[in-house]
Coordinates of C-alpha atoms in Angstrom, one line a residue:
X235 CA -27.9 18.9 37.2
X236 CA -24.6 17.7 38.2
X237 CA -24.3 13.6 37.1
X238 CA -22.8 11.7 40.4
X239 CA -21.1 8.4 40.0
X240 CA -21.3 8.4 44.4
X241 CA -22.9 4.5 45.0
X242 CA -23.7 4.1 48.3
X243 CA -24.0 0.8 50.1
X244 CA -26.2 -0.6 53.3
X245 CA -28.3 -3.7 54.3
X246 CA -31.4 -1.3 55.0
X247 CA -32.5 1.6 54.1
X248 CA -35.2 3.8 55.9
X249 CA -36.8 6.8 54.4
X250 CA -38.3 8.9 57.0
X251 CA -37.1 10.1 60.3
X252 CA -40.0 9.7 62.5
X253 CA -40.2 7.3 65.3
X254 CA -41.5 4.3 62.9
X255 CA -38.2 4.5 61.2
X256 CA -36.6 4.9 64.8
X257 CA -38.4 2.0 66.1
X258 CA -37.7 -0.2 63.1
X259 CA -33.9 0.8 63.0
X260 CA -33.1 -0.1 66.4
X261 CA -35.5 -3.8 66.0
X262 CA -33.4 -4.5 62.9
X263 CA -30.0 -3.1 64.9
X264 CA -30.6 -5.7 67.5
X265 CA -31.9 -8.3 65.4
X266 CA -29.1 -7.9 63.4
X267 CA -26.1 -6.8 64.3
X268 CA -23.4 -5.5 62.3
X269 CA -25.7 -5.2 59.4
X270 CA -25.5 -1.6 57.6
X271 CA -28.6 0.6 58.6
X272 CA -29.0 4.0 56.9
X273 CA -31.8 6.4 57.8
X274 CA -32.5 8.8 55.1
X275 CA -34.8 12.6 56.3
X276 CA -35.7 14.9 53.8
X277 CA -35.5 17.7 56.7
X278 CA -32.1 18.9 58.6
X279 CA -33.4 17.1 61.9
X280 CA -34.8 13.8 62.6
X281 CA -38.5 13.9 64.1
X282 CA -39.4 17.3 63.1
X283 CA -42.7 16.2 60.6
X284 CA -45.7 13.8 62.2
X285 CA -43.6 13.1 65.2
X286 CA -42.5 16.7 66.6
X287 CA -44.6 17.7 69.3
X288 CA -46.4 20.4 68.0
X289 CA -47.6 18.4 65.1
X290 CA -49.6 16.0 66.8
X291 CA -52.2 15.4 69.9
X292 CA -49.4 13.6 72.0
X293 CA -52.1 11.5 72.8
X294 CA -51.0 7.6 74.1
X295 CA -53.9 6.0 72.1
X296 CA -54.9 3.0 74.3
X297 CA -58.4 3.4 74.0
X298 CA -59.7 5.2 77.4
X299 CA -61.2 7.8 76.1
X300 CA -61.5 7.8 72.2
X301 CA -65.1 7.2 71.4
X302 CA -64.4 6.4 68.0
X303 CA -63.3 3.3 68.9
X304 CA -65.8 1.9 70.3
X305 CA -69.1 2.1 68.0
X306 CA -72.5 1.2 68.3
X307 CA -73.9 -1.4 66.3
X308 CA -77.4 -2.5 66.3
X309 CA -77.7 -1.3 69.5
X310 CA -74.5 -3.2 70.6
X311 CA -70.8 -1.5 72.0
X312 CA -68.1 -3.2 69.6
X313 CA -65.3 -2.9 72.3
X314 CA -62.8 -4.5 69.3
X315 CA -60.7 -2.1 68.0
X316 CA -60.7 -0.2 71.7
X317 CA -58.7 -3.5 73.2
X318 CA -56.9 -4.0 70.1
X319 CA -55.4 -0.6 70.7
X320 CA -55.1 -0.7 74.3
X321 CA -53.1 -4.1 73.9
X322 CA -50.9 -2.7 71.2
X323 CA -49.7 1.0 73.3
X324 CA -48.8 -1.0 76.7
X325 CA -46.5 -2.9 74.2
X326 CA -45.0 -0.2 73.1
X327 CA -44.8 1.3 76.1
X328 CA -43.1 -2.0 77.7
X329 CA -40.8 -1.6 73.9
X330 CA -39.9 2.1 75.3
X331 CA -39.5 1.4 79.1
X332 CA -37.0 -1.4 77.5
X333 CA -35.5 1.1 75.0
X334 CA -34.8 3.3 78.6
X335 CA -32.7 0.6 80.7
X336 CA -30.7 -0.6 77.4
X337 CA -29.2 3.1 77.2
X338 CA -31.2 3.7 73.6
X339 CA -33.4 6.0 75.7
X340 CA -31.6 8.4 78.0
X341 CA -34.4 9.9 79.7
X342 CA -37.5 8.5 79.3
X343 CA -39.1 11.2 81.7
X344 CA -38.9 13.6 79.0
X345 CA -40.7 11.5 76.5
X346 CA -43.8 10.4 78.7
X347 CA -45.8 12.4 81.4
X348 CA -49.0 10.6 82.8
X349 CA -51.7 12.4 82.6
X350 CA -56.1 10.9 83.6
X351 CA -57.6 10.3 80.2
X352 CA -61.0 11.0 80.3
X353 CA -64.3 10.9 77.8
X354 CA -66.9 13.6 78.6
X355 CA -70.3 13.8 77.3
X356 CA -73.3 16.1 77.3
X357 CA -77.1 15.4 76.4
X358 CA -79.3 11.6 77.3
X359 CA -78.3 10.0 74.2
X360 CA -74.2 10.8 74.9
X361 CA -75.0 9.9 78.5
X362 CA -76.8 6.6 77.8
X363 CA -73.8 5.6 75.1
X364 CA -71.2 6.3 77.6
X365 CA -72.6 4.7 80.0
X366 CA -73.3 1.7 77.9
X367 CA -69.6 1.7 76.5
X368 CA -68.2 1.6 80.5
X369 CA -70.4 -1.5 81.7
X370 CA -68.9 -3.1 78.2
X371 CA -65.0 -1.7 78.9
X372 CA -65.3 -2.4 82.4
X373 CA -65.1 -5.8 81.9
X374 CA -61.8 -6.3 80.3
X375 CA -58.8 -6.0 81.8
X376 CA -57.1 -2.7 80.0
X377 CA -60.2 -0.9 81.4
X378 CA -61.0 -2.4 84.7
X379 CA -60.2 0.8 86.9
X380 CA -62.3 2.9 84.8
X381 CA -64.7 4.8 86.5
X382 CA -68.2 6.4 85.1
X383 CA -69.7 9.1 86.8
X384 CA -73.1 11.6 86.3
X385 CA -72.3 13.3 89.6
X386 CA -71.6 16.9 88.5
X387 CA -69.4 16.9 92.1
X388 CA -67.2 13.9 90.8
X389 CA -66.7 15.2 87.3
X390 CA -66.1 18.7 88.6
X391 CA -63.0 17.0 90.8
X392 CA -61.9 15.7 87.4
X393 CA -62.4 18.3 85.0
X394 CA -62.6 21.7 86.8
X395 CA -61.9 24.1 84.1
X396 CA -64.5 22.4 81.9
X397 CA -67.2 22.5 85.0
X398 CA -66.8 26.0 85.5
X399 CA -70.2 28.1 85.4
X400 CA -71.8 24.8 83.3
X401 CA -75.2 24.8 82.8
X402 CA -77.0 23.0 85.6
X403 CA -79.8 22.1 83.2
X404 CA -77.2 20.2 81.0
X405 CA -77.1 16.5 81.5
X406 CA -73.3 15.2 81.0
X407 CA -71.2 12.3 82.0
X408 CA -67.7 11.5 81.8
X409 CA -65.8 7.9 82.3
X410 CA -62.1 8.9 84.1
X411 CA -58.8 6.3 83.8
X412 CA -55.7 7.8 85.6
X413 CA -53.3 5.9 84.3
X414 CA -52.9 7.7 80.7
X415 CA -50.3 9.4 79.4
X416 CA -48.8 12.5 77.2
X417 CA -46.3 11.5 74.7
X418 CA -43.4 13.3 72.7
X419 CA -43.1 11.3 70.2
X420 CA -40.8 13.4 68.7
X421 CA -38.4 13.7 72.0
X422 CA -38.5 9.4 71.6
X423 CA -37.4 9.7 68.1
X424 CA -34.6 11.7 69.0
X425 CA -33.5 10.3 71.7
X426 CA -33.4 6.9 69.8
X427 CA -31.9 8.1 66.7
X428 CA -28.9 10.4 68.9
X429 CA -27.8 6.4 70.4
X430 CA -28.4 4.8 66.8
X431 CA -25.8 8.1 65.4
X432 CA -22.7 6.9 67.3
X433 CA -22.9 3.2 66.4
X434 CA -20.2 2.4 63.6
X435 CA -23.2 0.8 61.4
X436 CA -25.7 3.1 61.3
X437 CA -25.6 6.3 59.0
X438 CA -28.0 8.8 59.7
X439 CA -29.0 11.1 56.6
X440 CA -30.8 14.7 57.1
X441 CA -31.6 17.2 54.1
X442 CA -31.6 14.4 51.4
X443 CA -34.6 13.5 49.7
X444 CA -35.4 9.9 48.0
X445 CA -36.5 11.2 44.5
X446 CA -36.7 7.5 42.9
X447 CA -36.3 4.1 43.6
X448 CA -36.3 0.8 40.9
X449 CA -35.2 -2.7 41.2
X450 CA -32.1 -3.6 39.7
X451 CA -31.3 -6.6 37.7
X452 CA -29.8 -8.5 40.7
X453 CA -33.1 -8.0 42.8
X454 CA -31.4 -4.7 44.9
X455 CA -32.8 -1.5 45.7
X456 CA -31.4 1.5 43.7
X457 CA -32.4 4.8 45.8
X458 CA -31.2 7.9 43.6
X459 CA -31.3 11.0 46.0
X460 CA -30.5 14.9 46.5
X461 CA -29.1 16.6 49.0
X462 CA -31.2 19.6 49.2
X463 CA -28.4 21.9 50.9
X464 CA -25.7 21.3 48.8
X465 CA -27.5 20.0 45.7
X466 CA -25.1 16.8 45.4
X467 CA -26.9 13.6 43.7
X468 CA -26.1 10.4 45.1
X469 CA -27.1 6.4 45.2
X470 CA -27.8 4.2 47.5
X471 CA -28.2 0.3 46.7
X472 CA -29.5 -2.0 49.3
X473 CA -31.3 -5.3 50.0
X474 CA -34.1 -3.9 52.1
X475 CA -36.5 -0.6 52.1
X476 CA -38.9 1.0 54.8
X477 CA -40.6 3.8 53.8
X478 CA -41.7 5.6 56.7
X479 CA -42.2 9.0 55.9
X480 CA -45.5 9.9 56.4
X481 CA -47.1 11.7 53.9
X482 CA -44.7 11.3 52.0
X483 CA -44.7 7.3 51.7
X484 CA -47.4 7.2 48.7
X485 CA -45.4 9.2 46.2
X486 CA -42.6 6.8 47.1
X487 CA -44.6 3.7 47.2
X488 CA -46.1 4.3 43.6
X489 CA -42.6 4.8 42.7
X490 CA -41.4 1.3 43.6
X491 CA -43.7 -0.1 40.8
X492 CA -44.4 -3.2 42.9
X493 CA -48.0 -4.3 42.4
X494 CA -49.3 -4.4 45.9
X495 CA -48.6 -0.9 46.0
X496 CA -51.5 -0.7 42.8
X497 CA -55.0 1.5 43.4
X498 CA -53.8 3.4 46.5
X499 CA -54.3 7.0 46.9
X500 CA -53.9 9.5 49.8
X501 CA -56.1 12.4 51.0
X502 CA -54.5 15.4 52.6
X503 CA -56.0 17.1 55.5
X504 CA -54.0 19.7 57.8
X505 CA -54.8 20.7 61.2
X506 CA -55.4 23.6 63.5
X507 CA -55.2 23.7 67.7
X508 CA -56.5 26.6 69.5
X509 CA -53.2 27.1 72.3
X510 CA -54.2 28.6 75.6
X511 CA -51.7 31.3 76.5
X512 CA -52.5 32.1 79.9
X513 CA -50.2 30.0 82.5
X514 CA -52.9 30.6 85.2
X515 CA -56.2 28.6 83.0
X516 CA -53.1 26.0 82.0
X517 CA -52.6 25.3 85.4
X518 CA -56.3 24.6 86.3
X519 CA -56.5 21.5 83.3
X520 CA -54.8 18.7 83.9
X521 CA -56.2 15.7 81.7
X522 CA -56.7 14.6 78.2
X523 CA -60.4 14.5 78.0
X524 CA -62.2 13.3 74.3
X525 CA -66.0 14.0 73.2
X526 CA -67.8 12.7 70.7
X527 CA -68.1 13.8 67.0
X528 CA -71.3 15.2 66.1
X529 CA -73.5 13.2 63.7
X530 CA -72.3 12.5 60.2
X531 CA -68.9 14.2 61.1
X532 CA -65.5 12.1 60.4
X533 CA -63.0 10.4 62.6
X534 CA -60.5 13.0 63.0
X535 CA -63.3 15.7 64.1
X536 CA -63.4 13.9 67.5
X537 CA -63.3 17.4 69.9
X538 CA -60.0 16.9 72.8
X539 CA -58.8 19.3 75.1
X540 CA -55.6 18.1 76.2
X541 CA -52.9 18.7 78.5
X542 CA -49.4 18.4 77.2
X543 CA -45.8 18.2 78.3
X544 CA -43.7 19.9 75.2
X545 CA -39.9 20.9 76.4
X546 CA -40.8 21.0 80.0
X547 CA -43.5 23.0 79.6
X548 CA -46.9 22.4 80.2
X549 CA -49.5 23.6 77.3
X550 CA -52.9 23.3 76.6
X551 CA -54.9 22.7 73.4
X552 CA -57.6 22.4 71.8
X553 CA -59.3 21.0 68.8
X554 CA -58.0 19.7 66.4
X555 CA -60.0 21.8 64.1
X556 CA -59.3 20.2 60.1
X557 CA -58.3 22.5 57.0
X558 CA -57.7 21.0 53.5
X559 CA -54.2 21.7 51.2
X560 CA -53.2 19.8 48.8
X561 CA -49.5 19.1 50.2
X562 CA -48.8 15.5 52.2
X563 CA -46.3 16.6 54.4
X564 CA -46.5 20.4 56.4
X565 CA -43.5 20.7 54.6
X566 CA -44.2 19.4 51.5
X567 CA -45.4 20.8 47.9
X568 CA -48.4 21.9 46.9
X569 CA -48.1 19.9 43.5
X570 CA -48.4 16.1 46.2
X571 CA -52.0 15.7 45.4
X572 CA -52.1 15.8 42.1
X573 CA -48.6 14.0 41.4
X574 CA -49.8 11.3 43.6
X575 CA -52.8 10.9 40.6
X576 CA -51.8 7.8 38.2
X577 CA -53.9 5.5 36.1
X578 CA -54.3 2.5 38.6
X579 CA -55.6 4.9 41.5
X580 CA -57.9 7.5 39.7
X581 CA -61.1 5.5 40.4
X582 CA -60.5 5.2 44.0
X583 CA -59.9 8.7 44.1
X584 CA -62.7 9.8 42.4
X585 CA -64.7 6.9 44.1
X586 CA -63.5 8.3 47.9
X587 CA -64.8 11.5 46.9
X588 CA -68.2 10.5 46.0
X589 CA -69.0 8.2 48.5
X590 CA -67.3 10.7 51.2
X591 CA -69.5 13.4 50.3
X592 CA -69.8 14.4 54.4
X593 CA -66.2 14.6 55.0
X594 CA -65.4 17.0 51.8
X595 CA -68.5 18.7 53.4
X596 CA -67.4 19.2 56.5
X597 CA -63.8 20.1 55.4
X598 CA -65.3 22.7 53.4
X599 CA -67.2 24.1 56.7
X600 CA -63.6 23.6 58.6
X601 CA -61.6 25.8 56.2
X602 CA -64.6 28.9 56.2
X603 CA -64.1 28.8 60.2
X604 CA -63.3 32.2 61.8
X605 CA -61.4 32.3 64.9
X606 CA -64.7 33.4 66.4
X607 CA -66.0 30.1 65.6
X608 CA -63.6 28.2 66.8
X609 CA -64.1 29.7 70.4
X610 CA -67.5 29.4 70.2
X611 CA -66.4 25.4 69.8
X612 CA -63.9 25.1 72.4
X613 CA -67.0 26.9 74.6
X614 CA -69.3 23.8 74.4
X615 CA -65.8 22.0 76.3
X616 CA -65.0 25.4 78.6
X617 CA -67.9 27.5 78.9
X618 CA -65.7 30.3 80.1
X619 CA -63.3 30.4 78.0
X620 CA -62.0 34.1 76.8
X621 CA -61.1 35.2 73.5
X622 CA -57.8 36.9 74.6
X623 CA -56.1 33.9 76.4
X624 CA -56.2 31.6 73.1
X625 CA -54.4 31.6 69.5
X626 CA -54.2 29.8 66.5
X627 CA -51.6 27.1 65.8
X628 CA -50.9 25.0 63.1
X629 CA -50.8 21.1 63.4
X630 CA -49.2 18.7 61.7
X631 CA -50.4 17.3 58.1
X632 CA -52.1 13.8 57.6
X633 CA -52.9 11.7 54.5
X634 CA -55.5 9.6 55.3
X635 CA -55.6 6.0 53.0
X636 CA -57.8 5.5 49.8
X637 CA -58.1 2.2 48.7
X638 CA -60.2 -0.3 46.0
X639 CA -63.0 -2.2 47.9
X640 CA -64.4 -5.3 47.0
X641 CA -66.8 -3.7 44.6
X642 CA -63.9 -1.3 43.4
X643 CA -64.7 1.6 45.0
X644 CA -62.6 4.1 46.4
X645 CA -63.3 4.0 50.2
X646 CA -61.1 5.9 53.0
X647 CA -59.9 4.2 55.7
X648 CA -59.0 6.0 58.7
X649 CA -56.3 3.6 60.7
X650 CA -52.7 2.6 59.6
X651 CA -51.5 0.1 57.2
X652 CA -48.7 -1.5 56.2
X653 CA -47.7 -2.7 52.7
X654 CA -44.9 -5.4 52.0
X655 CA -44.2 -6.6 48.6
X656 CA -44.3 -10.2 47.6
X657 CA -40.9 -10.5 47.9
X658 CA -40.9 -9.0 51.4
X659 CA -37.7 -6.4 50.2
X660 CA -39.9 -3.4 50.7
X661 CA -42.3 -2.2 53.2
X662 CA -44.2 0.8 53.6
X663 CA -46.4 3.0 55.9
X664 CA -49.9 4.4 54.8
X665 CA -52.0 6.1 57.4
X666 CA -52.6 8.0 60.9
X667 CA -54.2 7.3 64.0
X668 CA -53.1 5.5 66.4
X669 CA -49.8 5.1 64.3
X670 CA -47.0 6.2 66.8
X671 CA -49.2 5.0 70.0
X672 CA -48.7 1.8 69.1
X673 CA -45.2 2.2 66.5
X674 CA -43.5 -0.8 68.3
X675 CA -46.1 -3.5 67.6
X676 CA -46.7 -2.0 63.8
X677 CA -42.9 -2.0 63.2
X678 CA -42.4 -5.7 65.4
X679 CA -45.2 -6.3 62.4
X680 CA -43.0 -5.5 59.6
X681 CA -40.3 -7.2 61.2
X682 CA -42.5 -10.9 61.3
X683 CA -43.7 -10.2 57.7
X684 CA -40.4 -9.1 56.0
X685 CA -37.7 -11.6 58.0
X686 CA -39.5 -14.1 59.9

């Protein structure tokens, strides 16, 4: 290994080139300009991990159709997390639509495509929920125009495909809100980061990985990385770090020895989508439309068949069906699990493991799936769907959080999170869902916490 006396030097530092990173660089380039910004990727392009299009639902999370977010309790619809999320997207999307007439964004048109997001249900107890949640969502006003409907006629008009040859004995429902949309998170990203590449102070990094980090005696960041295609080592010293890089934010975080980061662990599940290859069925779907998750499944099991707009072209998927690897990132090492393993985090990964019993259950079911199985799934959404006009894709890779409760327990948590040290000079990113959905009020977050 080749010794480098290369020090680097910049205000901030980003690791990860998704659109968190792209979101926080150009808040911190306007907030303050002139200061040094350097964006490091571990992969030769920026947005090609959790953000590319292929790696992700696309879906703009606001809460119109993910059941998820709106749970029953006693009896009762908690419409909480539902507005939460609603009121951070249509920020975000105001942050993009801003991001457009500024000249960060050069065409926004490519980024977001509306498209009626709609929840469908089948069998009374579905039925009675859905209706239930409506006359709670109705109320509010991010869901005022949505409209609930039992009339096979009306849901037909929506959801065609889905109607087709549909048991007439089968009770279903579905609640429609036009105003959704498809997003490419990864087009976003790149459009940001291609404005952010020709301004004098920002220094955009690709094919270097962060392989440590430590405070230095004057209270700095030391960032000692590789650049994997030419194998040159080099530092970087700086007053601030946001580690943004998916996956691969825990290995980095534990790194940073700072004590908030103490008793977090990840777990790594992949994703499938079944990918319709016939243009004419494509053609005849044109919503995002969410069911629910069958009893005692997890979060992410939530079925979706989705419309999507990926380089002009319009595609349509299915799933997301879950598999189980040990690696954090899709293009990550098999070895992330168990180097993510330390002292302070072994009891709430042995903790999350006993007391989510059902979800390593059901990822063990997942991975055993034949692609027979996984038609006869996508069938209880399209009835007539045929074995020939669908393949197998692989999704992106998630690491959901594992943290201590109050009783020190490992539990899972199934949302994002941010982490900022005491002395607010480094921030990180654990999580998923709804993560890039709502990226501008998550990142206008670590901008309050860290210099406000």
């Amino acid at each position: 290994m080749a010794k480098t006396t290369t020090i680097k030097h910049s205000d901030f530092v980003l690791i990860g080139g998704g659109i968190m990173s792209a979101t926080l660089a150009i808040l911190l380039y306007e907030k303050f300009p002139g200061k040094t910004i350097t964006v490091i990727e571990k992969l030769p392009k920026m947005a090609e991990e959790s953000s590319e299009a292929w790696n992700n639902a696309g879906t703009g999370h606001a809460g119109n159709c993910e059941l998820n977010y709106t749970p029953e309790k006693n009896g009762e619809i908690d419409p909480s997390k539902a507005l939460k999320t609603a009121k951070q997207f249509y920020n975000t999307l105001e942050f993009w639509k801003d991001c457009a007439e500024k000249g960060y964004i050069q065409n926004l048109k490519k980024c977001l495509s509306p498209v009626p997001h709609i929840s469908f249900v089948q069998g009374k107890k579905d039925v009675d929920f859905l209706e239930k949640r409506w006359n709670v969502l109705k109320e509010t006003e991010p869901f005022k125009d949505m409209i609930f409907s039992k009339d096979r006629e009306q849901i037909k008009e929506w959801i065609p495909l889905m109607m087709e040859k549909r048991s007439k004995r089968s009770t279903v429902a579905a609640t429609y809100m036009k105003e959704g949309y498809d997003v490419n998170f990864g087009e976003i990203a790149e459009q940001i980061f291609r404005y952010l590449g020709k301004q004098p102070n920002v220094n955009l990094v690709n094919d270097s990985n962060v392989l440590n980090l430590q405070k230095t005696e004057n209270k700095r960041w030391l960032l000692s990385v590789k650049g994997q295609n030419v194998g040159k080592h080099w530092k970087i010293v700086s007053n601030y770090v946001f580690i943004g890089a998916g996956g691969g934010a825990l290995s980095l975080l534990e790194k940073s020895g700072i004590r908030e980061a103490r008793g977090y662990g990840g777990f790594p599940i992949s994703g499938l989508w079944l990918r319709c290859t016939n243009p004419e069925i494509i053609e005849q779907h044109h919503a995002k439309v969410y069911g629910k998750a069958k009893k005692g499944s997890p979060p992410m099991s939530v079925p979706h068949m989705d419309t999507r707009m990926i380089n002009g072209r319009k595609e349509l998927l299915f799933g997301p069906y879950a598999g189980f690897t040990t690696k954090f990132l899709k293009h990550g090492s098999h070895f992330d699990l168990p180097k993510s393993v330390e002292f302070d985090n072994i009891m709430s990964l042995l903790g999350a493991g006993y007391h989510n019993l059902p979800l390593v259950g059901y990822l063990v079911k997942q991975v055993k799936l034949k692609f027979e199985d996984r038609m006869e799934m996508l069938r209880e959404f399209y009835p007539e769907a045929k074995d020939e006009d669908w393949k197998v894709v692989v999704a992106g890779q998630r690491v959901q959080i594992i943290k201590k409760d109050k009783k020190l327990r490992g539990k899972l948590e199934f949302g994002t999170e941010i982490i900022v040290a005491k002395d607010k000079s480094i921030a990180a990113l654990l999580g998923a869902s709804p993560g890039a959905s709502t990226s501008y009020s998550v990142m206008k977050e670590v901008v309050e916490k860290c210099f406000e």
